[in-house]
Amino acid sequence: MSYQPPRPARGLLVTPEDKEAPARIRRLRRLGLGEHPDPALDAFVHHLAGVTGTPYAMVNFIGEERQFFAGLRTLGAAPVVKADGSRPELGRFLPRDHGFCPHVLARRKALVLDDVCDYPRFAGNPVVDEYGIRSYLGAPLIDSTGMVLGTVCVADVEPRPWGKTGLETIKSTAADLAVRLERREHDGLPL
């Protein structure tokens, strides 16, 4: 009899495989996205945070190993306090296995988590403990070729019922941004 290591529990914290990453990275480079902060995307998510009343709003482009927030809005530090008294600040980069956007990318549809702690698959995600994220709302940025370029998302440190209005807001915002990004590529128009 040979030893078989335990298999991860079905449905728990496993970052989905991303076979489209190399093609997406090439597409993002052609669009001039995914490697540098974009002031227009920062303004875009600033507006989105205001509309949704959330402390965090992001436009996220996901590579093979990491996520990059080309548009980022954070309102103050996370409520989590480390042993040394510091509070972690969300920066432009996260490992690919942090957060919920890789799941949106793989699903190719919006993800609504009123309280991430209600979902064993998501409750153990590092952003819950490191940044105090308790609710999430995200939608994929899908271009006219059908490629998922990234995500548009908002998050809060408190549970919140996003409801149908929240879902419609994030989906229409992502669809609008995907069109704007392609217009910028083809016509040089600003976001």
PDB file of N, CA and C in Angstrom, residues 74-151:
ATOM      1  N   THR A  74      -8.530  53.251  -3.598  1.00  0.00           N
ATOM      2  CA  THR A  74      -8.652  52.762  -2.236  1.00  0.00           C
ATOM      3  C   THR A  74      -8.959  53.954  -1.354  1.00  0.00           C
ATOM      4  N   LEU A  75      -9.809  53.747  -0.411  1.00  0.00           N
ATOM      5  CA  LEU A  75     -10.200  54.814   0.492  1.00  0.00           C
ATOM      6  C   LEU A  75      -9.672  54.483   1.873  1.00  0.00           C
ATOM      7  N   GLY A  76      -8.462  54.906   2.155  1.00  0.00           N
ATOM      8  CA  GLY A  76      -7.868  54.647   3.458  1.00  0.00           C
ATOM      9  C   GLY A  76      -7.331  53.235   3.570  1.00  0.00           C
ATOM     10  N   ALA A  77      -6.736  52.956   4.680  1.00  0.00           N
ATOM     11  CA  ALA A  77      -6.121  51.651   4.921  1.00  0.00           C
ATOM     12  C   ALA A  77      -7.172  50.613   5.287  1.00  0.00           C
ATOM     13  N   ALA A  78      -6.804  49.383   5.110  1.00  0.00           N
ATOM     14  CA  ALA A  78      -7.678  48.279   5.497  1.00  0.00           C
ATOM     15  C   ALA A  78      -7.870  48.286   7.005  1.00  0.00           C
ATOM     16  N   PRO A  79      -8.997  47.762   7.488  1.00  0.00           N
ATOM     17  CA  PRO A  79      -9.241  47.751   8.934  1.00  0.00           C
ATOM     18  C   PRO A  79      -8.380  46.733   9.675  1.00  0.00           C
ATOM     19  N   VAL A  80      -7.678  45.893   8.950  1.00  0.00           N
ATOM     20  CA  VAL A  80      -6.842  44.880   9.577  1.00  0.00           C
ATOM     21  C   VAL A  80      -5.602  45.562  10.170  1.00  0.00           C
ATOM     22  N   VAL A  81      -5.278  45.227  11.398  1.00  0.00           N
ATOM     23  CA  VAL A  81      -4.091  45.761  12.052  1.00  0.00           C
ATOM     24  C   VAL A  81      -3.162  44.583  12.331  1.00  0.00           C
ATOM     25  N   LYS A  82      -1.913  44.684  11.823  1.00  0.00           N
ATOM     26  CA  LYS A  82      -0.933  43.627  12.036  1.00  0.00           C
ATOM     27  C   LYS A  82      -0.377  43.710  13.458  1.00  0.00           C
ATOM     28  N   ALA A  83       0.377  42.684  13.851  1.00  0.00           N
ATOM     29  CA  ALA A  83       0.959  42.630  15.196  1.00  0.00           C
ATOM     30  C   ALA A  83       1.857  43.834  15.473  1.00  0.00           C
ATOM     31  N   ASP A  84       2.506  44.361  14.432  1.00  0.00           N
ATOM     32  CA  ASP A  84       3.398  45.514  14.628  1.00  0.00           C
ATOM     33  C   ASP A  84       2.643  46.847  14.613  1.00  0.00           C
ATOM     34  N   GLY A  85       1.302  46.790  14.516  1.00  0.00           N
ATOM     35  CA  GLY A  85       0.486  48.001  14.528  1.00  0.00           C
ATOM     36  C   GLY A  85       0.260  48.625  13.164  1.00  0.00           C
ATOM     37  N   SER A  86       0.878  48.081  12.130  1.00  0.00           N
ATOM     38  CA  SER A  86       0.712  48.631  10.778  1.00  0.00           C
ATOM     39  C   SER A  86      -0.569  48.107  10.143  1.00  0.00           C
ATOM     40  N   ARG A  87      -1.004  48.824   9.132  1.00  0.00           N
ATOM     41  CA  ARG A  87      -2.181  48.421   8.360  1.00  0.00           C
ATOM     42  C   ARG A  87      -1.736  48.206   6.914  1.00  0.00           C
ATOM     43  N   PRO A  88      -2.061  47.065   6.329  1.00  0.00           N
ATOM     44  CA  PRO A  88      -1.638  46.820   4.947  1.00  0.00           C
ATOM     45  C   PRO A  88      -2.377  47.733   3.978  1.00  0.00           C
ATOM     46  N   GLU A  89      -1.674  48.221   2.989  1.00  0.00           N
ATOM     47  CA  GLU A  89      -2.251  49.086   1.961  1.00  0.00           C
ATOM     48  C   GLU A  89      -2.269  48.307   0.651  1.00  0.00           C
ATOM     49  N   LEU A  90      -3.406  48.247   0.026  1.00  0.00           N
ATOM     50  CA  LEU A  90      -3.518  47.556  -1.253  1.00  0.00           C
ATOM     51  C   LEU A  90      -2.728  48.329  -2.299  1.00  0.00           C
ATOM     52  N   GLY A  91      -1.803  47.659  -2.960  1.00  0.00           N
ATOM     53  CA  GLY A  91      -0.999  48.279  -4.004  1.00  0.00           C
ATOM     54  C   GLY A  91      -1.482  47.863  -5.384  1.00  0.00           C
ATOM     55  N   ARG A  92      -0.686  48.137  -6.378  1.00  0.00           N
ATOM     56  CA  ARG A  92      -1.053  47.854  -7.770  1.00  0.00           C
ATOM     57  C   ARG A  92      -0.930  46.378  -8.146  1.00  0.00           C
ATOM     58  N   PHE A  93      -0.197  45.602  -7.377  1.00  0.00           N
ATOM     59  CA  PHE A  93       0.024  44.198  -7.719  1.00  0.00           C
ATOM     60  C   PHE A  93      -0.454  43.279  -6.603  1.00  0.00           C
ATOM     61  N   LEU A  94      -0.978  42.140  -7.001  1.00  0.00           N
ATOM     62  CA  LEU A  94      -1.319  41.060  -6.070  1.00  0.00           C
ATOM     63  C   LEU A  94      -0.928  39.748  -6.725  1.00  0.00           C
ATOM     64  N   PRO A  95      -0.566  38.755  -5.934  1.00  0.00           N
ATOM     65  CA  PRO A  95      -0.362  37.430  -6.529  1.00  0.00           C
ATOM     66  C   PRO A  95      -1.668  36.952  -7.177  1.00  0.00           C
ATOM     67  N   ARG A  96      -1.547  36.094  -8.148  1.00  0.00           N
ATOM     68  CA  ARG A  96      -2.720  35.612  -8.884  1.00  0.00           C
ATOM     69  C   ARG A  96      -3.704  34.863  -7.992  1.00  0.00           C
ATOM     70  N   ASP A  97      -3.219  34.260  -6.916  1.00  0.00           N
ATOM     71  CA  ASP A  97      -4.119  33.486  -6.056  1.00  0.00           C
ATOM     72  C   ASP A  97      -4.789  34.323  -4.967  1.00  0.00           C
ATOM     73  N   HIS A  98      -4.595  35.631  -4.976  1.00  0.00           N
ATOM     74  CA  HIS A  98      -5.263  36.526  -4.023  1.00  0.00           C
ATOM     75  C   HIS A  98      -6.503  37.114  -4.684  1.00  0.00           C
ATOM     76  N   GLY A  99      -7.546  37.275  -3.924  1.00  0.00           N
ATOM     77  CA  GLY A  99      -8.736  37.943  -4.433  1.00  0.00           C
ATOM     78  C   GLY A  99      -9.635  37.038  -5.255  1.00  0.00           C
ATOM     79  N   PHE A 100     -10.622  37.680  -5.856  1.00  0.00           N
ATOM     80  CA  PHE A 100     -11.703  36.949  -6.515  1.00  0.00           C
ATOM     81  C   PHE A 100     -11.743  37.153  -8.023  1.00  0.00           C
ATOM     82  N   CYS A 101     -10.962  38.112  -8.528  1.00  0.00           N
ATOM     83  CA  CYS A 101     -10.973  38.404  -9.965  1.00  0.00           C
ATOM     84  C   CYS A 101     -10.565  37.207 -10.838  1.00  0.00           C
ATOM     85  N   PRO A 102      -9.585  36.376 -10.433  1.00  0.00           N
ATOM     86  CA  PRO A 102      -9.275  35.219 -11.268  1.00  0.00           C
ATOM     87  C   PRO A 102     -10.478  34.288 -11.470  1.00  0.00           C
ATOM     88  N   HIS A 103     -11.392  34.264 -10.512  1.00  0.00           N
ATOM     89  CA  HIS A 103     -12.601  33.452 -10.636  1.00  0.00           C
ATOM     90  C   HIS A 103     -13.557  34.081 -11.662  1.00  0.00           C
ATOM     91  N   VAL A 104     -13.649  35.407 -11.655  1.00  0.00           N
ATOM     92  CA  VAL A 104     -14.479  36.104 -12.640  1.00  0.00           C
ATOM     93  C   VAL A 104     -13.923  35.835 -14.035  1.00  0.00           C
ATOM     94  N   LEU A 105     -12.621  35.915 -14.161  1.00  0.00           N
ATOM     95  CA  LEU A 105     -11.964  35.673 -15.448  1.00  0.00           C
ATOM     96  C   LEU A 105     -12.296  34.274 -15.968  1.00  0.00           C
ATOM     97  N   ALA A 106     -12.162  33.273 -15.108  1.00  0.00           N
ATOM     98  CA  ALA A 106     -12.414  31.888 -15.514  1.00  0.00           C
ATOM     99  C   ALA A 106     -13.888  31.637 -15.808  1.00  0.00           C
ATOM    100  N   ARG A 107     -14.780  32.238 -15.024  1.00  0.00           N
ATOM    101  CA  ARG A 107     -16.224  32.051 -15.202  1.00  0.00           C
ATOM    102  C   ARG A 107     -16.765  32.775 -16.426  1.00  0.00           C
ATOM    103  N   ARG A 108     -16.080  33.876 -16.785  1.00  0.00           N
ATOM    104  CA  ARG A 108     -16.516  34.734 -17.891  1.00  0.00           C
ATOM    105  C   ARG A 108     -17.874  35.375 -17.596  1.00  0.00           C
ATOM    106  N   LYS A 109     -18.167  35.526 -16.319  1.00  0.00           N
ATOM    107  CA  LYS A 109     -19.403  36.200 -15.918  1.00  0.00           C
ATOM    108  C   LYS A 109     -19.220  36.811 -14.547  1.00  0.00           C
ATOM    109  N   ALA A 110     -20.133  37.679 -14.188  1.00  0.00           N
ATOM    110  CA  ALA A 110     -20.035  38.429 -12.940  1.00  0.00           C
ATOM    111  C   ALA A 110     -20.055  37.502 -11.730  1.00  0.00           C
ATOM    112  N   LEU A 111     -19.444  38.001 -10.656  1.00  0.00           N
ATOM    113  CA  LEU A 111     -19.419  37.290  -9.386  1.00  0.00           C
ATOM    114  C   LEU A 111     -19.895  38.257  -8.311  1.00  0.00           C
ATOM    115  N   VAL A 112     -20.906  37.834  -7.574  1.00  0.00           N
ATOM    116  CA  VAL A 112     -21.489  38.652  -6.513  1.00  0.00           C
ATOM    117  C   VAL A 112     -21.303  37.911  -5.190  1.00  0.00           C
ATOM    118  N   LEU A 113     -20.568  38.529  -4.271  1.00  0.00           N
ATOM    119  CA  LEU A 113     -20.365  37.954  -2.946  1.00  0.00           C
ATOM    120  C   LEU A 113     -20.799  38.995  -1.919  1.00  0.00           C
ATOM    121  N   ASP A 114     -22.014  38.847  -1.415  1.00  0.00           N
ATOM    122  CA  ASP A 114     -22.519  39.788  -0.413  1.00  0.00           C
ATOM    123  C   ASP A 114     -21.672  39.745   0.861  1.00  0.00           C
ATOM    124  N   ASP A 115     -21.290  38.534   1.258  1.00  0.00           N
ATOM    125  CA  ASP A 115     -20.397  38.345   2.393  1.00  0.00           C
ATOM    126  C   ASP A 115     -19.512  37.153   2.057  1.00  0.00           C
ATOM    127  N   VAL A 116     -18.240  37.423   1.784  1.00  0.00           N
ATOM    128  CA  VAL A 116     -17.345  36.350   1.353  1.00  0.00           C
ATOM    129  C   VAL A 116     -17.247  35.241   2.399  1.00  0.00           C
ATOM    130  N   CYS A 117     -17.507  35.569   3.660  1.00  0.00           N
ATOM    131  CA  CYS A 117     -17.414  34.557   4.715  1.00  0.00           C
ATOM    132  C   CYS A 117     -18.549  33.539   4.650  1.00  0.00           C
ATOM    133  N   ASP A 118     -19.577  33.819   3.861  1.00  0.00           N
ATOM    134  CA  ASP A 118     -20.665  32.865   3.672  1.00  0.00           C
ATOM    135  C   ASP A 118     -20.295  31.766   2.670  1.00  0.00           C
ATOM    136  N   TYR A 119     -19.148  31.886   2.018  1.00  0.00           N
ATOM    137  CA  TYR A 119     -18.736  30.963   0.968  1.00  0.00           C
ATOM    138  C   TYR A 119     -17.396  30.334   1.354  1.00  0.00           C
ATOM    139  N   PRO A 120     -17.384  29.078   1.780  1.00  0.00           N
ATOM    140  CA  PRO A 120     -16.126  28.447   2.185  1.00  0.00           C
ATOM    141  C   PRO A 120     -15.036  28.555   1.118  1.00  0.00           C
ATOM    142  N   ARG A 121     -15.421  28.516  -0.141  1.00  0.00           N
ATOM    143  CA  ARG A 121     -14.434  28.603  -1.220  1.00  0.00           C
ATOM    144  C   ARG A 121     -13.693  29.934  -1.197  1.00  0.00           C
ATOM    145  N   PHE A 122     -14.360  30.999  -0.770  1.00  0.00           N
ATOM    146  CA  PHE A 122     -13.781  32.336  -0.816  1.00  0.00           C
ATOM    147  C   PHE A 122     -13.377  32.884   0.552  1.00  0.00           C
ATOM    148  N   ALA A 123     -13.937  32.365   1.634  1.00  0.00           N
ATOM    149  CA  ALA A 123     -13.676  32.904   2.971  1.00  0.00           C
ATOM    150  C   ALA A 123     -12.207  32.800   3.364  1.00  0.00           C
ATOM    151  N   GLY A 124     -11.506  31.800   2.856  1.00  0.00           N
ATOM    152  CA  GLY A 124     -10.093  31.614   3.197  1.00  0.00           C
ATOM    153  C   GLY A 124      -9.141  32.363   2.299  1.00  0.00           C
ATOM    154  N   ASN A 125      -9.647  33.203   1.407  1.00  0.00           N
ATOM    155  CA  ASN A 125      -8.778  33.931   0.490  1.00  0.00           C
ATOM    156  C   ASN A 125      -7.915  34.924   1.270  1.00  0.00           C
ATOM    157  N   PRO A 126      -6.654  35.076   0.904  1.00  0.00           N
ATOM    158  CA  PRO A 126      -5.759  35.976   1.637  1.00  0.00           C
ATOM    159  C   PRO A 126      -6.257  37.420   1.759  1.00  0.00           C
ATOM    160  N   VAL A 127      -7.049  37.931   0.814  1.00  0.00           N
ATOM    161  CA  VAL A 127      -7.501  39.327   0.916  1.00  0.00           C
ATOM    162  C   VAL A 127      -8.487  39.524   2.069  1.00  0.00           C
ATOM    163  N   VAL A 128      -9.116  38.453   2.509  1.00  0.00           N
ATOM    164  CA  VAL A 128     -10.045  38.553   3.636  1.00  0.00           C
ATOM    165  C   VAL A 128      -9.258  38.892   4.896  1.00  0.00           C
ATOM    166  N   ASP A 129      -8.196  38.145   5.161  1.00  0.00           N
ATOM    167  CA  ASP A 129      -7.389  38.384   6.360  1.00  0.00           C
ATOM    168  C   ASP A 129      -6.446  39.574   6.212  1.00  0.00           C
ATOM    169  N   GLU A 130      -5.827  39.732   5.044  1.00  0.00           N
ATOM    170  CA  GLU A 130      -4.819  40.785   4.865  1.00  0.00           C
ATOM    171  C   GLU A 130      -5.408  42.181   4.719  1.00  0.00           C
ATOM    172  N   TYR A 131      -6.562  42.298   4.066  1.00  0.00           N
ATOM    173  CA  TYR A 131      -7.133  43.624   3.797  1.00  0.00           C
ATOM    174  C   TYR A 131      -8.530  43.816   4.380  1.00  0.00           C
ATOM    175  N   GLY A 132      -9.065  42.789   4.992  1.00  0.00           N
ATOM    176  CA  GLY A 132     -10.378  42.911   5.605  1.00  0.00           C
ATOM    177  C   GLY A 132     -11.535  42.918   4.620  1.00  0.00           C
ATOM    178  N   ILE A 133     -11.333  42.411   3.420  1.00  0.00           N
ATOM    179  CA  ILE A 133     -12.398  42.404   2.405  1.00  0.00           C
ATOM    180  C   ILE A 133     -13.505  41.464   2.861  1.00  0.00           C
ATOM    181  N   ARG A 134     -14.733  41.966   2.857  1.00  0.00           N
ATOM    182  CA  ARG A 134     -15.878  41.149   3.268  1.00  0.00           C
ATOM    183  C   ARG A 134     -16.921  41.007   2.175  1.00  0.00           C
ATOM    184  N   SER A 135     -16.935  41.910   1.195  1.00  0.00           N
ATOM    185  CA  SER A 135     -17.889  41.756   0.094  1.00  0.00           C
ATOM    186  C   SER A 135     -17.205  42.159  -1.204  1.00  0.00           C
ATOM    187  N   TYR A 136     -17.678  41.561  -2.302  1.00  0.00           N
ATOM    188  CA  TYR A 136     -17.032  41.728  -3.602  1.00  0.00           C
ATOM    189  C   TYR A 136     -18.095  41.698  -4.686  1.00  0.00           C
ATOM    190  N   LEU A 137     -17.860  42.504  -5.711  1.00  0.00           N
ATOM    191  CA  LEU A 137     -18.727  42.541  -6.886  1.00  0.00           C
ATOM    192  C   LEU A 137     -17.825  42.789  -8.084  1.00  0.00           C
ATOM    193  N   GLY A 138     -17.778  41.851  -9.019  1.00  0.00           N
ATOM    194  CA  GLY A 138     -16.892  41.995 -10.169  1.00  0.00           C
ATOM    195  C   GLY A 138     -17.497  41.426 -11.429  1.00  0.00           C
ATOM    196  N   ALA A 139     -17.073  41.986 -12.573  1.00  0.00           N
ATOM    197  CA  ALA A 139     -17.538  41.520 -13.883  1.00  0.00           C
ATOM    198  C   ALA A 139     -16.359  41.492 -14.850  1.00  0.00           C
ATOM    199  N   PRO A 140     -16.408  40.592 -15.836  1.00  0.00           N
ATOM    200  CA  PRO A 140     -15.314  40.497 -16.788  1.00  0.00           C
ATOM    201  C   PRO A 140     -15.356  41.617 -17.837  1.00  0.00           C
ATOM    202  N   LEU A 141     -14.168  42.019 -18.261  1.00  0.00           N
ATOM    203  CA  LEU A 141     -14.008  42.947 -19.390  1.00  0.00           C
ATOM    204  C   LEU A 141     -13.815  42.080 -20.631  1.00  0.00           C
ATOM    205  N   ILE A 142     -14.854  41.941 -21.429  1.00  0.00           N
ATOM    206  CA  ILE A 142     -14.792  41.074 -22.606  1.00  0.00           C
ATOM    207  C   ILE A 142     -14.791  41.947 -23.850  1.00  0.00           C
ATOM    208  N   ASP A 143     -13.746  41.801 -24.689  1.00  0.00           N
ATOM    209  CA  ASP A 143     -13.667  42.635 -25.892  1.00  0.00           C
ATOM    210  C   ASP A 143     -14.480  42.028 -27.031  1.00  0.00           C
ATOM    211  N   SER A 144     -14.473  42.692 -28.165  1.00  0.00           N
ATOM    212  CA  SER A 144     -15.305  42.265 -29.297  1.00  0.00           C
ATOM    213  C   SER A 144     -14.849  40.941 -29.906  1.00  0.00           C
ATOM    214  N   THR A 145     -13.637  40.491 -29.583  1.00  0.00           N
ATOM    215  CA  THR A 145     -13.174  39.194 -30.076  1.00  0.00           C
ATOM    216  C   THR A 145     -13.614  38.056 -29.158  1.00  0.00           C
ATOM    217  N   GLY A 146     -14.186  38.410 -27.993  1.00  0.00           N
ATOM    218  CA  GLY A 146     -14.601  37.406 -27.029  1.00  0.00           C
ATOM    219  C   GLY A 146     -13.547  37.121 -25.972  1.00  0.00           C
ATOM    220  N   MET A 147     -12.423  37.820 -26.040  1.00  0.00           N
ATOM    221  CA  MET A 147     -11.365  37.606 -25.053  1.00  0.00           C
ATOM    222  C   MET A 147     -11.677  38.382 -23.777  1.00  0.00           C
ATOM    223  N   VAL A 148     -11.456  37.724 -22.644  1.00  0.00           N
ATOM    224  CA  VAL A 148     -11.591  38.397 -21.354  1.00  0.00           C
ATOM    225  C   VAL A 148     -10.262  39.097 -21.076  1.00  0.00           C
ATOM    226  N   LEU A 149     -10.304  40.427 -21.109  1.00  0.00           N
ATOM    227  CA  LEU A 149      -9.095  41.224 -20.896  1.00  0.00           C
ATOM    228  C   LEU A 149      -8.741  41.341 -19.419  1.00  0.00           C
ATOM    229  N   GLY A 150      -9.742  41.349 -18.569  1.00  0.00           N
ATOM    230  CA  GLY A 150      -9.542  41.533 -17.141  1.00  0.00           C
ATOM    231  C   GLY A 150     -10.881  41.665 -16.456  1.00  0.00           C
ATOM    232  N   THR A 151     -10.900  42.442 -15.382  1.00  0.00           N
ATOM    233  CA  THR A 151     -12.133  42.618 -14.617  1.00  0.00           C
ATOM    234  C   THR A 151     -12.305  44.067 -14.185  1.00  0.00           C
TER     235      THR A 151
END
